[in-house]
Coordinates of C-alpha atoms in Angstrom, one line a residue:
X712 CA 134.5 148.6 51.8
X713 CA 133.5 145.6 49.7
X714 CA 136.1 143.5 51.4
X715 CA 134.6 144.3 54.9
X716 CA 131.2 143.5 53.6
X717 CA 132.3 140.1 52.3
X718 CA 134.1 139.3 55.5
X719 CA 131.0 140.2 57.5
X720 CA 128.8 137.9 55.4
X721 CA 131.3 135.0 55.9
X722 CA 131.2 135.6 59.7
X723 CA 127.4 135.6 59.6
X724 CA 127.3 132.2 57.9
X725 CA 130.0 130.7 60.2
X726 CA 128.4 132.0 63.3
X727 CA 125.0 130.6 62.2
X728 CA 126.6 127.2 62.1
X729 CA 128.4 127.8 65.4
X730 CA 125.1 128.7 67.1
X731 CA 123.4 125.7 65.7
X732 CA 120.9 127.4 63.4
X733 CA 121.1 125.0 60.6
X734 CA 119.8 124.5 57.0
X735 CA 118.6 121.1 55.9
X736 CA 120.2 118.5 53.6
X737 CA 118.5 116.9 50.7
X738 CA 115.7 114.4 51.3
X739 CA 114.8 112.0 48.5
X740 CA 116.1 114.4 45.9
X741 CA 119.8 113.8 45.6
X742 CA 120.5 110.1 46.0
X743 CA 124.3 110.1 45.4
X744 CA 125.1 112.3 48.4
X745 CA 122.2 111.0 50.5
X746 CA 123.7 107.5 50.4
X747 CA 127.0 108.9 51.6
X748 CA 125.3 110.8 54.4
X749 CA 123.4 107.7 55.5
X750 CA 126.7 106.0 56.0
X751 CA 127.9 108.8 58.3
X752 CA 124.7 108.5 60.3
X753 CA 125.0 104.7 60.7
X754 CA 128.7 104.9 61.7
X755 CA 128.1 107.5 64.5
X756 CA 126.3 107.3 67.9
X757 CA 123.0 108.9 69.0
X758 CA 121.6 109.0 65.5
X759 CA 118.4 111.1 64.9
X760 CA 115.2 109.3 63.9
X761 CA 113.8 112.0 61.7
X762 CA 114.7 113.7 58.4
X763 CA 115.7 115.9 56.7
X764 CA 119.0 116.0 58.5
X765 CA 120.3 119.3 59.7
X766 CA 123.6 120.2 58.0
X767 CA 125.2 121.2 61.4
X768 CA 124.4 117.8 62.9
X769 CA 125.9 115.9 59.9
X770 CA 129.0 118.1 60.1
X771 CA 129.5 117.2 63.7
X772 CA 129.1 113.5 63.0
X773 CA 131.3 113.6 59.9
X774 CA 134.2 114.8 62.1
X775 CA 133.9 111.6 64.2
X776 CA 134.7 109.3 61.3
X777 CA 137.6 111.3 59.9
X778 CA 140.3 108.9 61.1
X779 CA 138.5 105.6 60.6
X780 CA 136.9 106.4 57.2
X781 CA 138.9 109.3 55.8
X782 CA 137.6 108.9 52.2
X783 CA 134.0 109.0 53.2
X784 CA 134.8 112.0 55.5
X785 CA 136.4 114.0 52.7
X786 CA 133.5 113.3 50.3
X787 CA 130.8 114.4 52.7
X788 CA 132.9 117.4 54.0
X789 CA 133.4 118.6 50.4
X790 CA 129.6 118.5 49.9
X791 CA 128.8 120.3 53.1
X792 CA 131.1 123.2 52.2
X793 CA 128.3 124.6 49.9
X794 CA 126.0 125.1 52.9
X795 CA 128.6 127.3 54.6
X796 CA 128.3 130.2 52.2
X797 CA 126.2 133.2 53.1
X798 CA 124.3 132.9 49.8
X799 CA 124.5 129.5 48.2
X800 CA 123.0 127.3 45.5
X801 CA 122.9 123.9 47.1
X802 CA 121.3 121.6 44.6
X803 CA 120.5 121.5 40.8
X804 CA 119.2 118.6 38.8
X805 CA 117.5 117.8 35.5
X806 CA 116.3 114.6 33.9
X807 CA 114.6 113.4 30.7
X808 CA 112.6 110.2 30.7
X809 CA 110.9 107.8 28.2
X810 CA 108.7 104.8 28.9
X811 CA 105.3 103.3 28.9
X812 CA 102.3 105.4 29.8
X813 CA 102.2 104.5 33.5
X814 CA 100.5 107.2 35.6
X815 CA 101.1 105.7 39.0
X816 CA 103.2 107.8 41.5
X817 CA 106.9 107.2 42.1
X818 CA 107.4 106.1 45.7
X819 CA 108.5 109.0 48.0
X820 CA 108.7 111.5 45.1
X821 CA 106.0 114.0 46.3
X822 CA 103.3 112.7 44.0
X823 CA 105.3 112.9 40.8
X824 CA 104.1 110.3 38.3
X825 CA 106.1 107.7 36.3
X826 CA 104.8 109.1 33.0
X827 CA 106.5 112.4 33.4
X828 CA 109.0 113.0 30.5
X829 CA 111.2 115.5 32.2
X830 CA 111.9 116.9 35.7
X831 CA 114.0 119.8 37.0
X832 CA 114.8 120.8 40.6
X833 CA 116.9 123.3 42.4
X834 CA 117.4 124.6 46.0
X835 CA 119.5 127.2 47.8
X836 CA 120.0 129.0 51.1
X837 CA 120.8 132.6 52.2
X838 CA 121.9 133.5 55.8
X839 CA 120.4 136.8 57.0
X840 CA 122.1 136.8 60.4
X841 CA 123.5 134.2 62.7
X842 CA 119.9 133.6 63.9
X843 CA 118.0 133.6 60.6
X844 CA 118.1 132.3 57.1
X845 CA 115.9 131.8 54.1
X846 CA 115.9 128.5 52.1
X847 CA 114.1 127.8 48.8
X848 CA 113.6 124.7 46.7
X849 CA 111.3 123.4 44.0
X850 CA 110.8 120.5 41.7
X851 CA 108.8 120.6 38.5
X852 CA 107.8 117.7 36.3
X853 CA 105.8 117.9 33.1
X854 CA 102.1 117.5 33.6
X855 CA 102.4 118.5 37.3
X856 CA 102.3 121.8 39.2
X857 CA 105.7 123.0 40.6
X858 CA 106.2 121.4 44.0
X859 CA 107.9 123.5 46.7
X860 CA 110.1 121.6 49.1
X861 CA 112.7 122.8 51.7
X862 CA 111.3 126.4 51.1
X863 CA 111.0 128.3 54.4
X864 CA 112.1 131.1 56.6
X865 CA 114.0 130.0 59.7
X866 CA 115.0 131.9 62.9
X867 CA 116.0 131.0 66.4
X868 CA 119.1 129.4 67.9
X869 CA 120.5 125.9 68.5
X870 CA 117.9 124.7 71.0
X871 CA 114.8 126.3 69.4
X872 CA 114.8 126.6 65.6
X873 CA 111.5 127.8 64.0
X874 CA 110.7 127.4 60.3
X875 CA 107.7 128.6 58.4
X876 CA 107.1 127.4 54.8
X877 CA 107.3 124.2 52.9
X878 CA 109.5 122.2 55.3
X879 CA 109.1 118.4 55.0
X880 CA 108.8 116.0 57.9
X881 CA 110.0 112.4 57.8
X882 CA 109.2 110.8 61.2
X883 CA 110.9 107.4 60.9
X884 CA 114.3 105.7 61.0
X885 CA 113.3 103.8 57.9
X886 CA 114.9 104.8 54.5
X887 CA 112.5 103.3 51.9
X888 CA 109.4 105.0 53.5
X889 CA 107.9 106.1 56.8
X890 CA 104.7 105.0 58.5
X891 CA 103.5 108.4 59.8
X892 CA 105.0 111.2 57.7
X893 CA 107.2 111.0 54.6
X894 CA 107.9 112.6 51.2
X895 CA 105.4 110.4 49.4
X896 CA 102.8 113.1 49.2
X897 CA 103.1 116.7 48.1
X898 CA 104.6 118.9 50.9
X899 CA 102.2 121.3 52.7
X900 CA 102.9 124.7 54.2
X901 CA 103.8 124.3 57.8
X902 CA 105.3 125.9 61.0
X903 CA 107.9 123.8 62.8
X904 CA 109.8 124.1 66.1
X905 CA 112.8 121.8 66.7
X906 CA 116.3 121.8 68.1
X907 CA 119.4 121.8 65.9
X908 CA 121.7 120.7 68.6
X909 CA 120.8 117.7 70.8
X910 CA 120.1 118.5 74.4
X911 CA 122.4 117.1 77.1
X912 CA 124.6 114.0 76.7
X913 CA 121.5 112.0 76.2
X914 CA 121.0 113.6 72.7
X915 CA 117.4 114.7 73.4
X916 CA 115.7 115.9 70.2
X917 CA 112.2 117.3 69.7
X918 CA 110.1 118.4 66.8
X919 CA 106.6 119.8 66.7
X920 CA 104.8 121.1 63.5
X921 CA 101.5 122.3 62.3
X922 CA 100.6 122.0 58.6
X923 CA 97.7 122.9 56.4
X924 CA 96.8 120.2 53.9
X925 CA 95.3 120.7 50.5
X926 CA 91.6 120.6 49.7
X927 CA 89.9 117.2 50.1
X928 CA 86.5 115.9 49.5
X929 CA 84.4 113.6 51.7
X930 CA 85.0 114.8 55.2
X931 CA 82.3 113.4 57.5
X932 CA 80.9 115.8 60.0
X933 CA 77.7 115.5 62.0
X934 CA 76.3 112.9 59.5
X935 CA 77.0 114.9 56.4
X936 CA 79.9 115.1 53.9
X937 CA 81.9 118.3 53.3
X938 CA 84.9 119.5 51.4
X939 CA 87.7 121.3 53.1
X940 CA 91.4 121.7 54.0
X941 CA 92.3 119.5 56.9
X942 CA 95.1 120.3 59.3
X943 CA 98.0 118.1 60.3
X944 CA 99.9 118.3 63.6
X945 CA 103.1 116.3 64.3
X946 CA 105.2 115.6 67.4
X947 CA 108.5 113.7 67.7
X948 CA 110.7 113.1 70.8
X949 CA 113.8 111.0 70.9
X950 CA 116.6 110.2 73.4
X951 CA 119.7 108.1 73.4
X952 CA 119.9 106.3 76.8
X953 CA 123.2 104.7 75.8
X954 CA 125.6 105.8 73.1
X955 CA 124.6 103.3 70.4
X956 CA 120.8 103.3 70.9
X957 CA 118.2 105.9 70.1
X958 CA 114.5 105.5 70.9
X959 CA 111.8 107.8 69.7
X960 CA 108.1 108.6 70.1
X961 CA 106.0 110.2 67.3
X962 CA 102.5 111.4 66.9
X963 CA 100.4 112.8 64.1
X964 CA 96.9 114.2 64.2
X965 CA 94.9 115.0 61.1
X966 CA 91.9 117.1 62.1
X967 CA 89.1 119.4 61.1
X968 CA 88.9 120.7 57.6
X969 CA 85.1 120.7 57.4
X970 CA 82.2 122.5 59.0
X971 CA 83.6 122.3 62.6
X972 CA 85.3 124.5 65.1
X973 CA 88.0 122.3 66.6
X974 CA 90.5 124.8 67.9
X975 CA 94.3 124.4 67.5
X976 CA 94.5 124.3 71.3
X977 CA 92.1 121.3 71.5
X978 CA 94.0 119.7 68.7
X979 CA 97.3 120.0 70.5
X980 CA 95.6 118.6 73.6
X981 CA 94.7 115.5 71.5
X982 CA 98.2 115.4 70.0
X983 CA 99.7 114.9 73.4
X984 CA 97.0 112.3 74.3
X985 CA 97.4 108.7 73.2
X986 CA 93.8 108.5 72.1
X987 CA 90.9 110.9 71.9
X988 CA 87.1 111.2 71.6
X989 CA 87.3 113.1 68.3
X990 CA 87.9 110.3 65.9
X991 CA 85.0 108.0 66.4
X992 CA 82.0 109.0 64.2
X993 CA 80.4 105.6 64.5
X994 CA 80.2 106.1 68.3
X995 CA 79.5 109.8 68.3
X996 CA 78.2 111.3 65.0
X997 CA 78.6 114.8 66.6
X998 CA 82.3 114.4 67.2
X999 CA 84.8 116.6 65.5
X1000 CA 86.9 115.1 62.7
X1001 CA 90.3 113.8 63.6
X1002 CA 92.6 110.9 62.7
X1003 CA 95.4 110.1 65.2
X1004 CA 98.5 107.9 64.8
X1005 CA 101.3 107.0 67.2
X1006 CA 104.7 105.3 66.5
X1007 CA 107.5 104.0 68.7
X1008 CA 110.8 103.9 66.9
X1009 CA 114.3 102.7 67.7
X1010 CA 117.7 102.5 66.1
X1011 CA 120.9 100.8 67.2
X1012 CA 124.2 101.6 65.5
X1013 CA 126.9 99.1 66.2
X1014 CA 130.3 100.5 64.9
X1015 CA 132.2 97.2 65.1
X1016 CA 134.8 96.0 62.6
X1017 CA 131.8 95.1 60.5
X1018 CA 129.4 98.0 61.2
X1019 CA 125.7 97.4 61.3
X1020 CA 122.6 99.5 62.0
X1021 CA 119.4 97.9 63.1
X1022 CA 116.2 99.9 63.4
X1023 CA 112.4 99.7 63.3
X1024 CA 109.1 101.2 64.4
X1025 CA 105.7 100.1 65.6
X1026 CA 102.7 102.3 64.9
X1027 CA 99.0 102.4 66.0
X1028 CA 96.0 104.1 64.7
X1029 CA 94.1 105.5 67.6
X1030 CA 90.4 104.9 67.1
X1031 CA 88.8 103.6 70.3
X1032 CA 86.0 101.6 68.6
X1033 CA 88.8 99.8 66.6
X1034 CA 91.2 99.4 69.5
X1035 CA 88.6 97.7 71.7
X1036 CA 87.1 95.4 69.1
X1037 CA 89.7 94.7 66.4
X1038 CA 93.5 94.2 66.0
X1039 CA 93.8 95.4 62.4
X1040 CA 94.9 99.0 63.1
X1041 CA 98.7 98.6 63.5
X1042 CA 101.8 98.8 61.4
X1043 CA 105.3 97.4 61.8
X1044 CA 108.5 98.2 60.1
X1045 CA 112.0 96.8 60.5
X1046 CA 115.3 97.4 58.8
X1047 CA 119.0 96.4 58.8
X1048 CA 121.8 98.4 57.1
X1049 CA 125.4 97.4 56.5
X1050 CA 127.1 100.7 55.6
X1051 CA 130.5 99.1 55.0
X1052 CA 130.2 95.6 53.6
X1053 CA 133.4 96.8 52.0
X1054 CA 134.7 100.3 51.7
X1055 CA 132.7 100.5 48.4
X1056 CA 129.6 98.4 49.0
X1057 CA 126.6 99.0 51.3
X1058 CA 123.5 96.8 51.7
X1059 CA 120.1 97.6 53.2
X1060 CA 116.9 95.5 53.8
X1061 CA 113.6 96.8 55.0
X1062 CA 110.3 95.1 55.8
X1063 CA 106.9 96.7 56.5
X1064 CA 103.5 95.3 57.4
X1065 CA 100.4 97.5 57.3
X1066 CA 97.2 96.2 58.9
X1067 CA 93.9 96.5 57.1
X1068 CA 92.6 99.6 58.9
X1069 CA 95.8 101.5 59.6
X1070 CA 95.4 104.2 56.9
X1071 CA 91.6 104.2 57.0
X1072 CA 89.6 106.9 58.8
X1073 CA 86.0 107.2 59.8
X1074 CA 86.0 110.9 59.1
X1075 CA 88.1 111.2 56.0
X1076 CA 86.8 109.1 53.1
X1077 CA 90.2 109.7 51.3
X1078 CA 92.0 108.2 54.3
X1079 CA 95.4 109.3 55.6
X1080 CA 96.3 111.2 52.4
X1081 CA 97.1 114.6 50.9
X1082 CA 95.8 115.3 47.4
X1083 CA 95.2 111.5 47.1
X1084 CA 98.7 110.4 48.0
X1085 CA 99.5 108.5 51.2
X1086 CA 101.1 110.8 53.8
X1087 CA 103.1 107.8 55.1
X1088 CA 104.2 104.6 53.3
X1089 CA 104.1 104.5 49.5
X1090 CA 102.3 101.1 49.7
X1091 CA 99.2 103.1 50.8
X1092 CA 98.9 104.2 47.1
X1093 CA 98.8 100.7 45.8
X1094 CA 95.7 99.5 47.6
X1095 CA 92.3 101.2 47.3
X1096 CA 90.9 102.1 50.7
X1097 CA 87.9 99.8 50.2
X1098 CA 90.2 96.9 49.7
X1099 CA 90.7 96.0 53.4
X1100 CA 93.7 93.7 53.3
X1101 CA 96.9 93.4 55.3
X1102 CA 99.8 94.6 53.2
X1103 CA 103.5 93.6 53.4
X1104 CA 106.4 95.2 51.6
X1105 CA 110.1 94.2 51.2
X1106 CA 112.9 96.5 50.0
X1107 CA 116.4 95.5 49.2
X1108 CA 119.1 98.0 48.2
X1109 CA 122.7 97.7 47.2
X1110 CA 125.0 100.7 46.6
X1111 CA 128.3 99.8 44.9
X1112 CA 131.1 102.2 44.0
X1113 CA 132.9 100.0 41.5
X1114 CA 135.3 102.7 40.4
X1115 CA 136.5 105.9 42.0
X1116 CA 134.1 108.0 40.0
X1117 CA 131.3 105.5 39.2
X1118 CA 128.4 104.1 41.3
X1119 CA 125.7 101.5 40.7
X1120 CA 122.6 101.6 43.0
X1121 CA 120.1 98.8 42.8
X1122 CA 116.7 98.7 44.6
X1123 CA 114.2 95.9 44.5
X1124 CA 110.7 96.5 46.0
X1125 CA 107.7 94.2 46.4
X1126 CA 104.3 94.8 47.9
X1127 CA 101.5 92.2 48.4
X1128 CA 98.2 91.8 50.1
X1129 CA 96.8 88.9 52.0
X1130 CA 94.5 86.2 50.6
X1131 CA 91.6 88.6 50.6
X1132 CA 93.3 90.9 48.0
X1133 CA 91.5 91.6 44.7
X1134 CA 94.8 91.4 42.9
X1135 CA 96.3 88.3 41.3
X1136 CA 100.0 89.0 42.2
X1137 CA 102.4 91.2 44.1
X1138 CA 103.6 94.6 43.0
X1139 CA 107.3 94.3 41.9
X1140 CA 109.7 97.1 41.0
X1141 CA 113.4 97.1 40.1
X1142 CA 115.3 100.4 40.0
X1143 CA 118.9 100.5 38.7
X1144 CA 120.8 103.8 38.8
X1145 CA 124.3 104.4 37.2
X1146 CA 126.0 107.6 38.3
X1147 CA 129.3 109.0 36.9
X1148 CA 131.0 111.7 39.0
X1149 CA 132.8 114.7 37.5
X1150 CA 134.0 117.9 38.9
X1151 CA 130.8 119.5 37.7
X1152 CA 128.4 117.0 39.3
X1153 CA 126.8 113.6 38.5
X1154 CA 125.7 112.4 35.1
X1155 CA 123.8 109.1 34.9
X1156 CA 121.1 106.8 33.8
X1157 CA 118.0 105.4 35.7
X1158 CA 116.1 102.3 34.8
X1159 CA 112.8 101.6 36.5
X1160 CA 110.9 98.4 35.5
X1161 CA 108.2 96.3 37.2
X1162 CA 104.6 95.0 37.3
X1163 CA 101.7 96.3 39.2
X1164 CA 99.3 94.1 41.3
X1165 CA 97.2 93.3 38.2
X1166 CA 100.1 92.2 36.0
X1167 CA 100.4 95.4 34.0
X1168 CA 104.1 96.1 33.2
X1169 CA 105.8 99.5 33.5
X1170 CA 109.2 100.6 32.1
X1171 CA 111.0 103.9 32.4
X1172 CA 114.5 105.0 31.4
X1173 CA 115.9 108.4 32.5
X1174 CA 119.1 110.3 31.8
X1175 CA 120.0 112.8 34.5
X1176 CA 122.4 115.4 35.7
X1177 CA 122.7 116.3 39.4
X1178 CA 124.9 118.7 41.4

């Protein structure tokens, strides 16, 4: 009897993949395998412009590189095997850290601070049927509350997958951060509808979500300030008109949260509109609170003898009184990625420019944040909202496998304001990670050093284990 039960469970998991109902791969939590997956995504056509990646999508793409890049294919395929079990532990990590008392947040790490002395995380997935699964994940750092990520119930099929829970949304082809929605802030509970399998040969993808943000202070409504829990709506559409090129359209709408009655129906109407009357308190003090942003993104993968991926996005903050009178409400990001400089080395460079008013809001005194952390780019945490300066960031990353079981990953980040900035210098950060692979997982060391915009140095050394 037990043999039949085991066989049935295996069939459930395999059918779930076959139907396209797919769990999600790690996002800013397991860098060793994520760097390998990014190579697969850059070496295959019709790449998605959002994250986290669906395991089923990466499996399909990984098959395409089997003959040209067999070693990369085997590495990713071995990792994906853990997601095929009916009940599986998919990630475990632990780290201990020592350094100077620097309480600033680590970029893209869900609000976790640099002064945390230890951190643990784990995640797993359980298939209930071919059309439903449960996923769970959490990260805990000392001095912080446990943060749930990739924790949700999912049901549906390949063209309509619904998730309810703490499912993250990264709306951008960028790797170092995203303009509209990233992992920089703590995840919020949400409901998401998307497709696991691209639609038609044009690789059409869609994603729509509704999230409830945490309590915030200073929501302007009808001339008064209130506290409340704002809502966040998100929309993403993408299409690949030719095999190597994907173009996408994304929208987010942060709305309500105070003493108003903006319905979710009205909010969705604003979400599908390029601008709305609900985010202009200076023009209409009786308007209902909302903060709208739009981004156009694009990615081109050129799988030549020397492969290269070129990508970027242009974003706008939709406030009519700003759009008509100013030009300081935009953001621009650009990146280039060489996944195979050699079989063992990859290089990536990214640039971002944030205009003065892009993350500001007439209704939300905390701006485009959740629990004080920028919902989009990490540079939003470096500049107080009252410091209205144009911000530019640069990010350079090298990943080098210098031995069959050892990897060095180096990232250099800088962020600076224009001549109106209150700071005396640019923010600078250098992160060096050494990873040693064993049959039981990765062991390694992390070094994070730098200076903030006022010349204060920070240093942090971590030892970690990841599986």
